[in-house]
Short mmCIF file of C-alpha atoms and ligand atoms in Angstrom, two decimals:
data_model
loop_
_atom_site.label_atom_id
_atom_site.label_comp_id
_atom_site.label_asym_id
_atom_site.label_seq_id
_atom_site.Cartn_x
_atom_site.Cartn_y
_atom_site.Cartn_z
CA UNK T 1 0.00 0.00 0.00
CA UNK T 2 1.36 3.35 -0.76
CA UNK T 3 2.46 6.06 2.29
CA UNK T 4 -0.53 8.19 2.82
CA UNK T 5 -0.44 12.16 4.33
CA UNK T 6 -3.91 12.11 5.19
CA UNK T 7 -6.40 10.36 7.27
CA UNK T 8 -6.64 9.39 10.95
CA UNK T 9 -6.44 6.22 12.70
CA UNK T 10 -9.22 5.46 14.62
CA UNK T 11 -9.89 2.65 17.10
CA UNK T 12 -13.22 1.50 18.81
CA UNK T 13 -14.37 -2.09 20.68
CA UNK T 14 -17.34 -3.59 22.14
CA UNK T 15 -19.97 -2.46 19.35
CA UNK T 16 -22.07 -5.31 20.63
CA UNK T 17 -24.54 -4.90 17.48
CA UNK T 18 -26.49 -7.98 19.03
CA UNK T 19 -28.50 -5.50 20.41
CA UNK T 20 -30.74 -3.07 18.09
CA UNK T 21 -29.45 0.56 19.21
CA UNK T 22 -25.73 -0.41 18.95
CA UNK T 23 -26.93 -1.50 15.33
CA UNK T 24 -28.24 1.86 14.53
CA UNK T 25 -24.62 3.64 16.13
CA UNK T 26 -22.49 1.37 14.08
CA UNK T 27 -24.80 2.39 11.25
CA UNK T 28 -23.98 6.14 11.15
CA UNK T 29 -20.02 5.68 11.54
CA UNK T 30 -18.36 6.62 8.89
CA UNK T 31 -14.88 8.03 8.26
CA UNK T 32 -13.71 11.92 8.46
CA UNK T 33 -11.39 11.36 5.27
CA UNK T 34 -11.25 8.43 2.98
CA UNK T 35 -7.55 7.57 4.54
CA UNK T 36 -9.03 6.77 8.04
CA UNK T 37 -8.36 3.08 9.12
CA UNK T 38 -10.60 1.93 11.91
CA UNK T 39 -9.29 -0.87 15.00
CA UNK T 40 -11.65 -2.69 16.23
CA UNK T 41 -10.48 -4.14 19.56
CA UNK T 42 -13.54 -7.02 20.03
CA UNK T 43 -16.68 -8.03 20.94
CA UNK T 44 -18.13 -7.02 17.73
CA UNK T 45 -21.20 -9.08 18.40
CA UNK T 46 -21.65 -12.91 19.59
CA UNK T 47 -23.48 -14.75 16.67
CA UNK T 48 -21.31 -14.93 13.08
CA UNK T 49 -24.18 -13.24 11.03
CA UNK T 50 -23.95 -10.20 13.17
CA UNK T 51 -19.93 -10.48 13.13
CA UNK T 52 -20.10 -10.35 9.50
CA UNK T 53 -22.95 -7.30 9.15
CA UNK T 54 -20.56 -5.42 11.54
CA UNK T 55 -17.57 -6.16 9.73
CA UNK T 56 -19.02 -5.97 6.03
CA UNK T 57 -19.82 -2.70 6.92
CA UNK T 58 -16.74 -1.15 8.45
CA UNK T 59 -14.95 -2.81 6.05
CA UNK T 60 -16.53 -1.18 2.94
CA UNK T 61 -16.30 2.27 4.66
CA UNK T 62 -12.57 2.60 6.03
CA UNK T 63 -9.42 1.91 4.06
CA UNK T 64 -8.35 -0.42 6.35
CA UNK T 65 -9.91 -2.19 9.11
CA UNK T 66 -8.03 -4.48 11.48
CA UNK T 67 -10.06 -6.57 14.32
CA UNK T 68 -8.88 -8.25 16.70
CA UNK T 69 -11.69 -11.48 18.68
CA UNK T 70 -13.27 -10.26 22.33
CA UNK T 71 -14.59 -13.13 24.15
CA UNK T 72 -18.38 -12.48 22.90
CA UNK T 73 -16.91 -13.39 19.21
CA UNK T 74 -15.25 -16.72 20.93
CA UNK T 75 -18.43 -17.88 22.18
CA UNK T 76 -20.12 -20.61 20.41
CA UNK T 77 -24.07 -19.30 20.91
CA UNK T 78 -27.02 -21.35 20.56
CA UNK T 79 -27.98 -20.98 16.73
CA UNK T 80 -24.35 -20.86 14.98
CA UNK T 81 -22.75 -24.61 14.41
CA UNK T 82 -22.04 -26.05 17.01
CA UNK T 83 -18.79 -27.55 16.05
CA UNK T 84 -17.44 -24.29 15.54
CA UNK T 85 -15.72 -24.03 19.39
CA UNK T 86 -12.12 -22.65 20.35
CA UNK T 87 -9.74 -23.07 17.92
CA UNK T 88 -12.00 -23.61 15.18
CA UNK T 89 -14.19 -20.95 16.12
CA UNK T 90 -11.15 -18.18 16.11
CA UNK T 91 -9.98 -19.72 12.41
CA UNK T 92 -13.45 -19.39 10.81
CA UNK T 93 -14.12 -16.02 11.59
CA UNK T 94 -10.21 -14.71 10.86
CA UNK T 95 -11.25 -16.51 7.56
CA UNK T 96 -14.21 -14.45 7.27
CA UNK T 97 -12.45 -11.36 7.74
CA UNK T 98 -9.80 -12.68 5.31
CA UNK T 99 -13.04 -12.59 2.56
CA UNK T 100 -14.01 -9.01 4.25
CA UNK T 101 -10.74 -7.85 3.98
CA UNK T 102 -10.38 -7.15 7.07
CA UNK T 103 -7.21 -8.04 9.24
CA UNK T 104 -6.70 -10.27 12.04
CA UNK T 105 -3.62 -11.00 14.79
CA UNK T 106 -3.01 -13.49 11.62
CA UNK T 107 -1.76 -10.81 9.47
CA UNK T 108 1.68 -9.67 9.04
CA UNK T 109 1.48 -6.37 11.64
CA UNK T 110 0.52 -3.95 8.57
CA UNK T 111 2.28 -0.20 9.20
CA UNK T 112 0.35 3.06 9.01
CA UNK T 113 2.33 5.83 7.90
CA UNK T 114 -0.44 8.80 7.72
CA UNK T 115 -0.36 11.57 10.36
CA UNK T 116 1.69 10.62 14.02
CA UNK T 117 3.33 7.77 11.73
CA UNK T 118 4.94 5.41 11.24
CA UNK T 119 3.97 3.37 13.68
CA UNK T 120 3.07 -0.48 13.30
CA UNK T 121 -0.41 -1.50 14.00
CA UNK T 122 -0.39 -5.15 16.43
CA UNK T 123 -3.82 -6.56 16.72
CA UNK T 124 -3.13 -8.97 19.62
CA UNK T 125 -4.94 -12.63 20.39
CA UNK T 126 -4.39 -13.71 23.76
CA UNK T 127 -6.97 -14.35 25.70
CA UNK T 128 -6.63 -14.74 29.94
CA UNK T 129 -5.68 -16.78 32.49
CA UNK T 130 -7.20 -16.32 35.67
CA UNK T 131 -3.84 -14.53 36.83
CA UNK T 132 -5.52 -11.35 37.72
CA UNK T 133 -6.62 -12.90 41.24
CA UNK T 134 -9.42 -11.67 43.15
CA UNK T 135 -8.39 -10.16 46.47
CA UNK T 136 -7.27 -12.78 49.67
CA UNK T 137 -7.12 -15.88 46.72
CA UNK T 138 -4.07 -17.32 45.68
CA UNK T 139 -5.21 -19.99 42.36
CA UNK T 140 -7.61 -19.98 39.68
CA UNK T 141 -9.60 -22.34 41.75
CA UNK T 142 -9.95 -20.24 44.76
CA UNK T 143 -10.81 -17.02 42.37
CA UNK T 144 -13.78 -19.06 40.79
CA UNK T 145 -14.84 -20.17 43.94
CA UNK T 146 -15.24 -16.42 45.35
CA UNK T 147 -16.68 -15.25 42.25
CA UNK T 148 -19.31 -18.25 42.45
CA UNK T 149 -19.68 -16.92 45.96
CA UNK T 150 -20.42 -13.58 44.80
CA UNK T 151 -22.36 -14.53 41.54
CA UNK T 152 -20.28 -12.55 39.18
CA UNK T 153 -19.09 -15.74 36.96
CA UNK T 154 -18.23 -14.43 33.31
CA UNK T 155 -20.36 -16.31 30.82
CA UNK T 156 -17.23 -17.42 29.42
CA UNK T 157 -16.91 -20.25 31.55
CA UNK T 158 -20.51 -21.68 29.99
CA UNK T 159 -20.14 -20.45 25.99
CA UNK T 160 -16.21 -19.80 25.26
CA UNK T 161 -14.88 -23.35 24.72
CA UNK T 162 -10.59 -23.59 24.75
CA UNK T 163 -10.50 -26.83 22.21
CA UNK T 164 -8.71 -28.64 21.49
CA UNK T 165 -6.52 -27.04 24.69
CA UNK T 166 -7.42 -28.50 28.00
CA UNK T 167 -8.40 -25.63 29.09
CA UNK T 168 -8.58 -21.05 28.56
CA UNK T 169 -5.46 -20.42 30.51
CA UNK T 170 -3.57 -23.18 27.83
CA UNK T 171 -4.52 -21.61 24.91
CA UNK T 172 -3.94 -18.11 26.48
CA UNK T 173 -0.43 -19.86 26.82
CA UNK T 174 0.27 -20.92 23.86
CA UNK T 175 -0.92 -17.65 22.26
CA UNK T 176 1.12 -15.51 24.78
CA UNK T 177 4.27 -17.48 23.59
CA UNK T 178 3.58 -17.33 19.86
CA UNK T 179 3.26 -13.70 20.02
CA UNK T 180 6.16 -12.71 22.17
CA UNK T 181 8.04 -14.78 19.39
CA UNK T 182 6.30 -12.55 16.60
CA UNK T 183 7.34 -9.33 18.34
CA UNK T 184 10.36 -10.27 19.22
CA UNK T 185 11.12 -10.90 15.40
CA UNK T 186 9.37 -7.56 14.37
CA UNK T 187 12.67 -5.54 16.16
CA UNK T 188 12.42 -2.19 17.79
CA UNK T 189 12.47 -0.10 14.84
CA UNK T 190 9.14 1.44 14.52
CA UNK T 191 7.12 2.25 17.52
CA UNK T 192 3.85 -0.40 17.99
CA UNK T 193 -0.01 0.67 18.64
CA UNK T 194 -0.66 -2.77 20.83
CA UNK T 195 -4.79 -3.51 20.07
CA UNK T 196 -6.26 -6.65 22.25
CA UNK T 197 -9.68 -7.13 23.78
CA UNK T 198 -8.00 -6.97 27.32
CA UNK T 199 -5.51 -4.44 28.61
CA UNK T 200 -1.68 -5.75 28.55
CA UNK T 201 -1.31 -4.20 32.36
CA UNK T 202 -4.03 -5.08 35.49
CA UNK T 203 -3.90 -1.85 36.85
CA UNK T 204 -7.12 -0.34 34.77
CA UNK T 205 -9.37 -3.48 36.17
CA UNK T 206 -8.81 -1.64 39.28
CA UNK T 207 -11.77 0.31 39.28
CA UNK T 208 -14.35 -2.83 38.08
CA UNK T 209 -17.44 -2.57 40.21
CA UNK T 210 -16.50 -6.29 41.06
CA UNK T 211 -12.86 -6.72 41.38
CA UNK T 212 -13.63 -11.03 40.95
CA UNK T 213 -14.32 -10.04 37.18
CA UNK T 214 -10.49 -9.44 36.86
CA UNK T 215 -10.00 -13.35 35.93
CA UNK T 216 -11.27 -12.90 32.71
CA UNK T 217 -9.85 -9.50 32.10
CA UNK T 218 -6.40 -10.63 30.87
CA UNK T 219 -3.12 -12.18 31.71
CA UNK T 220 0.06 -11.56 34.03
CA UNK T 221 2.27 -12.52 31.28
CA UNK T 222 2.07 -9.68 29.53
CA UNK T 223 2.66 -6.83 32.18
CA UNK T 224 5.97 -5.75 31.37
CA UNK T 225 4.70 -5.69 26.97
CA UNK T 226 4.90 -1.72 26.95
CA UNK T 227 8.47 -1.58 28.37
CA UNK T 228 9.80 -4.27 26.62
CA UNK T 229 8.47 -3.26 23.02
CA UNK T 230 8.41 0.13 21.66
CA UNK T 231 4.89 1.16 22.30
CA UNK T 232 3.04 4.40 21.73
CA UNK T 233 -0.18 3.14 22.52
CA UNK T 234 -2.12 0.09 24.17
CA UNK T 235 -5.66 0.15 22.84
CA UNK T 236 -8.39 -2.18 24.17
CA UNK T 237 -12.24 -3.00 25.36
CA UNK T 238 -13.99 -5.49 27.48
CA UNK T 239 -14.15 -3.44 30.35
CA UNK T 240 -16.69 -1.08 29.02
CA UNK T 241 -15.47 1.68 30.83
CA UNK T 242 -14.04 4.01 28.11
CA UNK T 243 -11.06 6.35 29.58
CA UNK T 244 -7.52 7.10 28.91
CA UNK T 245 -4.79 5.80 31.96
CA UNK T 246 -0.73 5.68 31.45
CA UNK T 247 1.15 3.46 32.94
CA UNK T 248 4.74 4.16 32.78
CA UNK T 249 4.50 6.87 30.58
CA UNK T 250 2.70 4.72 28.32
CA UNK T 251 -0.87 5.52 26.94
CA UNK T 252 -3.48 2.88 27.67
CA UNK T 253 -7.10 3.44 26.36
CA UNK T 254 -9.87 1.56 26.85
CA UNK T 255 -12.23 2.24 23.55
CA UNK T 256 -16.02 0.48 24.24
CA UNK T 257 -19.41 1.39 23.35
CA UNK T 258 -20.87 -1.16 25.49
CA UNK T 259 -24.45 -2.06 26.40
CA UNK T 260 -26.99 0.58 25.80
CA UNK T 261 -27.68 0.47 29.57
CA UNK T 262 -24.20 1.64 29.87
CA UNK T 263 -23.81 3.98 27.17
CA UNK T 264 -27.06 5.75 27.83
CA UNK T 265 -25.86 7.19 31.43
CA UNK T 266 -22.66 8.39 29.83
CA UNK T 267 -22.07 11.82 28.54
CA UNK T 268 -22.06 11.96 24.71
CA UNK T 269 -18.53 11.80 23.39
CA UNK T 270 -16.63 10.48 20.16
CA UNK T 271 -17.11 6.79 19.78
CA UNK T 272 -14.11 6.48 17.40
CA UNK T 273 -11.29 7.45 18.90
CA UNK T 274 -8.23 9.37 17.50
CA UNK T 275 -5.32 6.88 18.70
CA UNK T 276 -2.19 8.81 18.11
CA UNK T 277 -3.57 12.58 19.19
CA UNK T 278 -3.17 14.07 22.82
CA UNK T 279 -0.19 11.97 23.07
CA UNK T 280 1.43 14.04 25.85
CA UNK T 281 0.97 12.37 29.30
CA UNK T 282 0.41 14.11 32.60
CA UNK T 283 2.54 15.70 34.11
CA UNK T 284 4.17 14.31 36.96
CA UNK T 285 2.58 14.63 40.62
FE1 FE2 L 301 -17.88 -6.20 25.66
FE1 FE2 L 302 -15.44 -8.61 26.26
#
């Protein structure tokens, strides 16, 4: 692709078009200049139809669109095939975006060079591990254990099947190493816009309503990615509280719609957001 001087690159996550009124929001976004590429950092929608209306859409608007799975997308839902689970799940809808032209963490990590570039674009697969323990628990069995206590058990545990790994936390292994390997290969040349459904760093589950949700927020195993790789920016979703944090100078932001109960007490704001403007952190305390 040639270098473009225009455009902006955008990122947003957790359109959950499942439901009607994100539909009709997803409907009305459009670009602000035909060389805008759009990240979408997950949980697009649960069932593949909707995936692929979502997708279609964005895809056919934006020069470039680049997605990366949330758990919703991983879940195998009553009315799409049920063989589709895990594994197989993940590598039919990467090949539907692959139709869509859309890209996936399967891509080579493409490069934007428009405005605040170059910088390489890494949509990130890796799921969680149950390493972001619950307070006073020390395992993954404990941390279910209080959250069964409590009643805040992620639907994950019912819909988002790991085959053919044993288990979540396996294949959240397994893609944790394959990636290090990637970006460990991609060098240090160009600085990287990290996009994943989960934030890279525990620190921004913090403020979850119920701190036992942290087990399916992400993984340990990544908490040192922004200081190890060049990054100017760590874009993801699933928390569905939308807000900019840095951690170590590093900018972190969280991109969601989420559910219309949630979006409807919010103040209106800019659903896509502009990833490499207001890159100036605070100021030190
Ligand atoms: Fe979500
Ligand atoms: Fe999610």
């Amino acid at each position: 692709m040639p270098a473009r001087h225009d455009g902006r690159l955008l990122a947003v996550s957790d359109l959950h078009v499942t439901y009607d009124e994100n539909r009709a929001i997803v409907q009305e976004l459009k670009p602000s200049s035909p060389g805008d590429w759009l990240l979408v950092a997950g949980d697009v929608a649960d069932g593949l139809e909707d995936i692929r209306w979502a997708l279609r859409l964005l895809a056919g608007r934006f020069e470039r669109v680049v997605w990366t799975p949330g758990n919703h997308e991983l879940w195998t839902p009553h009315g799409d095939p049920p063989e589709l689970r895990g594994v197989a799940r993940y590598e039919h809808l990467v090949a539907m975006c692959r139709e869509l032209g859309v890209l996936t963490p399967e891509d080579p990590y493409p490069l934007w060079e428009g405005p605040g570039g170059p910088v390489r674009i890494v949509p990130l697969f890796l799921l969680y591990d149950y390493t972001f323990l619950p307070p006073g628990t020390a395992t993954k069995e404990e941390a279910l254990e209080y959250a069964r206590g409590t009643g805040v058990v992620c639907t994950d545990e019912y819909l988002l099947h790991p085959d053919p790994y044993p288990s979540r936390e396996a294949w959240c292994a397994a893609r944790v190493a394959e990636t290090e390997r990637r970006l460990v290969e991609a060098g240090d040349d160009v600085p990287l816009v990290f996009v994943n459904h989960y934030p890279l760093v525990r620190e921004p589950t913090n403020v979850l309503w119920y701190p036992e949700f942290a087990q399916w927020c992400g993984t340990t195993a990544t908490r040192d990615w922004h200081l190890r790789f060049p990054t100017a920016a760590m874009i993801y979703g699933h928390l569905h509280i939308p807000r900019v944090t840095w951690y170590d100078g590093v900018r972190f932001e969280e991109v969601s719609l989420g559910y219309p109960r949630e979006w409807r007490r919010r103040p209106p704001r800019d659903l896509l957001r502009d990833v490499l403007a207001g890159q100036d952190p605070p100021p030190a305390p």
